[in-house]
PDB file of C-alpha atoms in Angstrom:
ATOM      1  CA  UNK A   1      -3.147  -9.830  18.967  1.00 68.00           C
ATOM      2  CA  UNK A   2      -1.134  -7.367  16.862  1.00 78.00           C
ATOM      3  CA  UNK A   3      -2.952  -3.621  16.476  1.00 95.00           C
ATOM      4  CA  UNK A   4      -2.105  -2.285  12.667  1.00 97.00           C
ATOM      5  CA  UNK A   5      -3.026   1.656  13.421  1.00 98.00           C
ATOM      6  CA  UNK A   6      -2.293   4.343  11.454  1.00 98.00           C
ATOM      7  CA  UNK A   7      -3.057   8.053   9.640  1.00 98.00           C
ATOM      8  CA  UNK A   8      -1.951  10.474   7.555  1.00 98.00           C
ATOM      9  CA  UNK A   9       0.791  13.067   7.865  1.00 97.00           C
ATOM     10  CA  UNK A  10      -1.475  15.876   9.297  1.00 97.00           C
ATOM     11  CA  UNK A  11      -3.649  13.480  11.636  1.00 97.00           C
ATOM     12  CA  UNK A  12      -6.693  14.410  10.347  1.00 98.00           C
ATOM     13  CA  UNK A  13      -7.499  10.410   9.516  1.00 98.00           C
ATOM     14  CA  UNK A  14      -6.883   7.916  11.649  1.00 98.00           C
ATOM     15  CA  UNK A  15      -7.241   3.631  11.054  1.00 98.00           C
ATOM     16  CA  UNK A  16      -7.143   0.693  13.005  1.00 97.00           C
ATOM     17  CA  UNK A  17      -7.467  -2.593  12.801  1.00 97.00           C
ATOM     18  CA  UNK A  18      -7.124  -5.508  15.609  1.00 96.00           C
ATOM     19  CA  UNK A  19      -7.441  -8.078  12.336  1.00 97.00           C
ATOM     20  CA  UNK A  20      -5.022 -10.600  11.517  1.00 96.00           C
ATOM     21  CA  UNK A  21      -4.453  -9.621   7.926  1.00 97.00           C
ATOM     22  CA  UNK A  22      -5.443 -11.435   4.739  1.00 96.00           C
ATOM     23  CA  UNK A  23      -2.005 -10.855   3.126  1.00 95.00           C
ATOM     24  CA  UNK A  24       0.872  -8.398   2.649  1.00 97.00           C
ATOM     25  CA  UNK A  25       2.372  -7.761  -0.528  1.00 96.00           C
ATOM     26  CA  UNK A  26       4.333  -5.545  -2.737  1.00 97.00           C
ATOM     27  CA  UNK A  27       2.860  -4.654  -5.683  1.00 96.00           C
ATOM     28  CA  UNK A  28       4.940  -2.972  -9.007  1.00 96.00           C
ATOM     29  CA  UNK A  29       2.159  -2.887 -11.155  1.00 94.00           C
ATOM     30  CA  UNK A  30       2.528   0.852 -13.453  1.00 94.00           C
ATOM     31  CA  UNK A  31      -0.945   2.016 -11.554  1.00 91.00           C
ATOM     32  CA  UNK A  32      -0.085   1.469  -8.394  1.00 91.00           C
ATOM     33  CA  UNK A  33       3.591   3.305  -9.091  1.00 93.00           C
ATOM     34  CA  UNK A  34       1.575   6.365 -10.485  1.00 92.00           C
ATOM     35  CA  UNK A  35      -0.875   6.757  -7.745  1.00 88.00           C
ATOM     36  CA  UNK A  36       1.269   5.788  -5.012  1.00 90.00           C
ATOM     37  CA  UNK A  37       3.924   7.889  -6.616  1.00 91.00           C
ATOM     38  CA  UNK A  38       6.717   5.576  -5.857  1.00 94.00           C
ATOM     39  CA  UNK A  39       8.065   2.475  -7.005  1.00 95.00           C
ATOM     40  CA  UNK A  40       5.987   0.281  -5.877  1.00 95.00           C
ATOM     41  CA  UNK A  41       2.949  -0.483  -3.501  1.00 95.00           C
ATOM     42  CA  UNK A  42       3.277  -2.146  -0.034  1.00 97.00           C
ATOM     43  CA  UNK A  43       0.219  -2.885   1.896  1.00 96.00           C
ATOM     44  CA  UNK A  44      -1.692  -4.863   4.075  1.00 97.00           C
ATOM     45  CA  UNK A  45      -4.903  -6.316   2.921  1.00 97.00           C
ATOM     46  CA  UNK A  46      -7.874  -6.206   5.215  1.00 98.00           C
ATOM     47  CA  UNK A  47     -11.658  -7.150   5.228  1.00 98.00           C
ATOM     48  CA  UNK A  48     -13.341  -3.506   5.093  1.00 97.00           C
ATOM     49  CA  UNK A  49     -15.664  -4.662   7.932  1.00 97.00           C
ATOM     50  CA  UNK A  50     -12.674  -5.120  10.365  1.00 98.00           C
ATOM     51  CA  UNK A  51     -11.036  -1.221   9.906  1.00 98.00           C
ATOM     52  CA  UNK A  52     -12.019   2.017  11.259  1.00 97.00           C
ATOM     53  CA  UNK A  53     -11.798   5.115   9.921  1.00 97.00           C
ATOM     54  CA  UNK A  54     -12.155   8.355  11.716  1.00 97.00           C
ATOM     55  CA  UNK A  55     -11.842  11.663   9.930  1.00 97.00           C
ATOM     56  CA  UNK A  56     -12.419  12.820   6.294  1.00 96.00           C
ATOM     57  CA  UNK A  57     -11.501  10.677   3.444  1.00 97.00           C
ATOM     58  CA  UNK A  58     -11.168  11.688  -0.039  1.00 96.00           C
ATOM     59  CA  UNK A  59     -11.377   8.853  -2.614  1.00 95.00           C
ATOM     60  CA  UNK A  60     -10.735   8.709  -6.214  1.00 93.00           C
ATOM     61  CA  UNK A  61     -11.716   5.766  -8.354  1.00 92.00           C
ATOM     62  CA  UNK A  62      -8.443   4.451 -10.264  1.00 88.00           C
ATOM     63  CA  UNK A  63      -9.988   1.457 -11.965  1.00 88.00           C
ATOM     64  CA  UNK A  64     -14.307   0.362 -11.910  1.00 90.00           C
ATOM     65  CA  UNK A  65     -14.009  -1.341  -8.758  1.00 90.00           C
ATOM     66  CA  UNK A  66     -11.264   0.067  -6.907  1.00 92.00           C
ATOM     67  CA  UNK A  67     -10.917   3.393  -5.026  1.00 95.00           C
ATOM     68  CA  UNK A  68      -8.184   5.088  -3.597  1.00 95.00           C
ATOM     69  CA  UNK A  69      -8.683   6.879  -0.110  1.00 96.00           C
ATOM     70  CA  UNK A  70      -6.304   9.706   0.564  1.00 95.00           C
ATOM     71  CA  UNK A  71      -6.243  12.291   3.628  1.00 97.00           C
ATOM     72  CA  UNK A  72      -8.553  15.290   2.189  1.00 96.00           C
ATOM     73  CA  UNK A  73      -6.566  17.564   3.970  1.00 97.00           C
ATOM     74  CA  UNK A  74      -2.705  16.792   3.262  1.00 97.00           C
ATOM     75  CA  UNK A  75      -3.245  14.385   0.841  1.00 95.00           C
ATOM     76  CA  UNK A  76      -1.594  11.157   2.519  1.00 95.00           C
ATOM     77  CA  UNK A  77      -2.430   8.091   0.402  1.00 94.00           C
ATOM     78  CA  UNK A  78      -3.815   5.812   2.972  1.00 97.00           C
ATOM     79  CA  UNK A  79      -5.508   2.818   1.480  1.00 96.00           C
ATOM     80  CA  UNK A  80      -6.885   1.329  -1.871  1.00 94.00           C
ATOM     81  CA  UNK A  81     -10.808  -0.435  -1.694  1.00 95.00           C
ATOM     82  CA  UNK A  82     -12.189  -2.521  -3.436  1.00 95.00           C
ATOM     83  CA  UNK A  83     -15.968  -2.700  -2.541  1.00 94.00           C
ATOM     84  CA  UNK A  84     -16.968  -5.760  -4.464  1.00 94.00           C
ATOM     85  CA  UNK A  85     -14.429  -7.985  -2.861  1.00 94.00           C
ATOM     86  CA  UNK A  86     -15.019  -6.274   0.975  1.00 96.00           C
ATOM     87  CA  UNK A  87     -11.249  -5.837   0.960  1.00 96.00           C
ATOM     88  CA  UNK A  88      -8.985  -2.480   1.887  1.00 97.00           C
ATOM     89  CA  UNK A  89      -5.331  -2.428   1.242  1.00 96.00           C
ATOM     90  CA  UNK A  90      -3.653   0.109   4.044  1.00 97.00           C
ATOM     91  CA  UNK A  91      -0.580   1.646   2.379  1.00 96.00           C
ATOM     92  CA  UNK A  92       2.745   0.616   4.789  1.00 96.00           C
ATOM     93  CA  UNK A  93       3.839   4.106   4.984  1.00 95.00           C
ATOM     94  CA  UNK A  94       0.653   5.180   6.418  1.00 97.00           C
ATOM     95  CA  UNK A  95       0.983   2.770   9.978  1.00 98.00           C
ATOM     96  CA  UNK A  96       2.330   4.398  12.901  1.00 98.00           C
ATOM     97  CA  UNK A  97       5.097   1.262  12.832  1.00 97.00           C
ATOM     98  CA  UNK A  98       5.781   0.236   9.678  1.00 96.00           C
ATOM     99  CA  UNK A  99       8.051  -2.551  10.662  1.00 96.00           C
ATOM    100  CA  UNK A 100       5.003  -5.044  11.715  1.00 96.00           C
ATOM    101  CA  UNK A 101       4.808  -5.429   7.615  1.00 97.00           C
ATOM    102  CA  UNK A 102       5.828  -8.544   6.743  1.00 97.00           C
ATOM    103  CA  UNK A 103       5.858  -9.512   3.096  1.00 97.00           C
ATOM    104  CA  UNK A 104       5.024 -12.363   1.476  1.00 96.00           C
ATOM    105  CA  UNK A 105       5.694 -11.241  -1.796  1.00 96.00           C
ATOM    106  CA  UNK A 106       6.164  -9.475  -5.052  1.00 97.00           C
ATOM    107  CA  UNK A 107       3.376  -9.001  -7.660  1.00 96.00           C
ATOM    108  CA  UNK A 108       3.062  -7.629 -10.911  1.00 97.00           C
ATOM    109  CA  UNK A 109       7.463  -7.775 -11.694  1.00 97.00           C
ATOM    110  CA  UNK A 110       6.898  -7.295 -15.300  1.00 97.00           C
ATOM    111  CA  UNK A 111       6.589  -4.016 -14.374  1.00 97.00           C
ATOM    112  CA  UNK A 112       9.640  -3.427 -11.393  1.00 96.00           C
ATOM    113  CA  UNK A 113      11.717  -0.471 -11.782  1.00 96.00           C
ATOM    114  CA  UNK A 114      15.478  -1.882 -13.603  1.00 96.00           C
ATOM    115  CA  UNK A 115      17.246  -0.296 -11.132  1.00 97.00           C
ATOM    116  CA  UNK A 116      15.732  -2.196  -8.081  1.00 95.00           C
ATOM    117  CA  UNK A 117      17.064  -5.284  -7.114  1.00 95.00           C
ATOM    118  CA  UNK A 118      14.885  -7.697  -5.354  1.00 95.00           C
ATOM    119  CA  UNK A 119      16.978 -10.016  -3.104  1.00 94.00           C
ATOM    120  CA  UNK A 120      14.895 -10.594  -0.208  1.00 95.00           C
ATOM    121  CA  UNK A 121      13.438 -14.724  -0.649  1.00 96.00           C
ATOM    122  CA  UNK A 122      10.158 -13.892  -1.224  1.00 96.00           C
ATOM    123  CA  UNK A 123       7.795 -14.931  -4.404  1.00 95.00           C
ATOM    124  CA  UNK A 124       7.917 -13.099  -7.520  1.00 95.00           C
ATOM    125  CA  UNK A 125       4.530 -13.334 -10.027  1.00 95.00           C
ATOM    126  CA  UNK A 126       5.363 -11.375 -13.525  1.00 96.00           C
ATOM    127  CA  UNK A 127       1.345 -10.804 -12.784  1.00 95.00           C
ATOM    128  CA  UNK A 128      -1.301 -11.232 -10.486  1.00 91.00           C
ATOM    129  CA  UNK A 129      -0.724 -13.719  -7.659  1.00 88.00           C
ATOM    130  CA  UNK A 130      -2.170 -17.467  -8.215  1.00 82.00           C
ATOM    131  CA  UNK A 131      -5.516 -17.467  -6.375  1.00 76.00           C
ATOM    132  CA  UNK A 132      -5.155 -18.998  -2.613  1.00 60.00           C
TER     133      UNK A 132
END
């Protein structure tokens, strides 16, 4: 089975997870741009149960029911939670080998930078995904 670990810039936080995950997608919704700081969002979606966490976390709530966790120290944006739904989304930048992403595909489009082209295959919802 695949290990997803990761941290922050500093190494003050670690993760891991042993977890298949639930999905991987790239999200270009305007929130996740802002708090992210990029131009879009790509994580990995866990259940919370399955990830540790060692070291200390910062969060900031960026909607009722979801919280961002950042590195309190150098400020690394390492995952978004959302409590109700026992879910964690670890940021792709944030794992020590970014290449075992694999996405499945875009969400949120209506809101994709003009200038970047999306020619990889994969599903595009203007909006949140269909349920599964």
């Amino acid at each position: 089975m695949t290990k997803y670990q990761g941290g922050c810039h500093c190494g003050a936080v670690r993760y891991g997870t042993e977890a298949a995950p639930l999905n991987q997608r790239v999200c270009h919704c305007r929130r996740c741009q802002k708090v992210i700081g990029a131009a879009f969002n790509a994580r990995l979606l866990f259940r919370i149960d399955d990830v540790t966490v060692e070291g200390e976390v910062a969060t900031v709530n960026t909607s009722p029911d979801l919280k961002r966790g950042f590195c309190a120290a150098c400020g690394t944006t390492l995952f978004s939670r959302r409590d109700s739904a026992g879910i964690v989304g670890i940021t792709t930048g944030s794992l020590d080998d970014p290449s075992l992403f694999k996405p499945e595909m875009h969400m949120w489009t209506a809101s994709k930078q003009p200038w970047l082209q999306l020619e990889d295959g994969l599903p595009h919802h203007e909006g949140a995904p269909p349920p599964n």
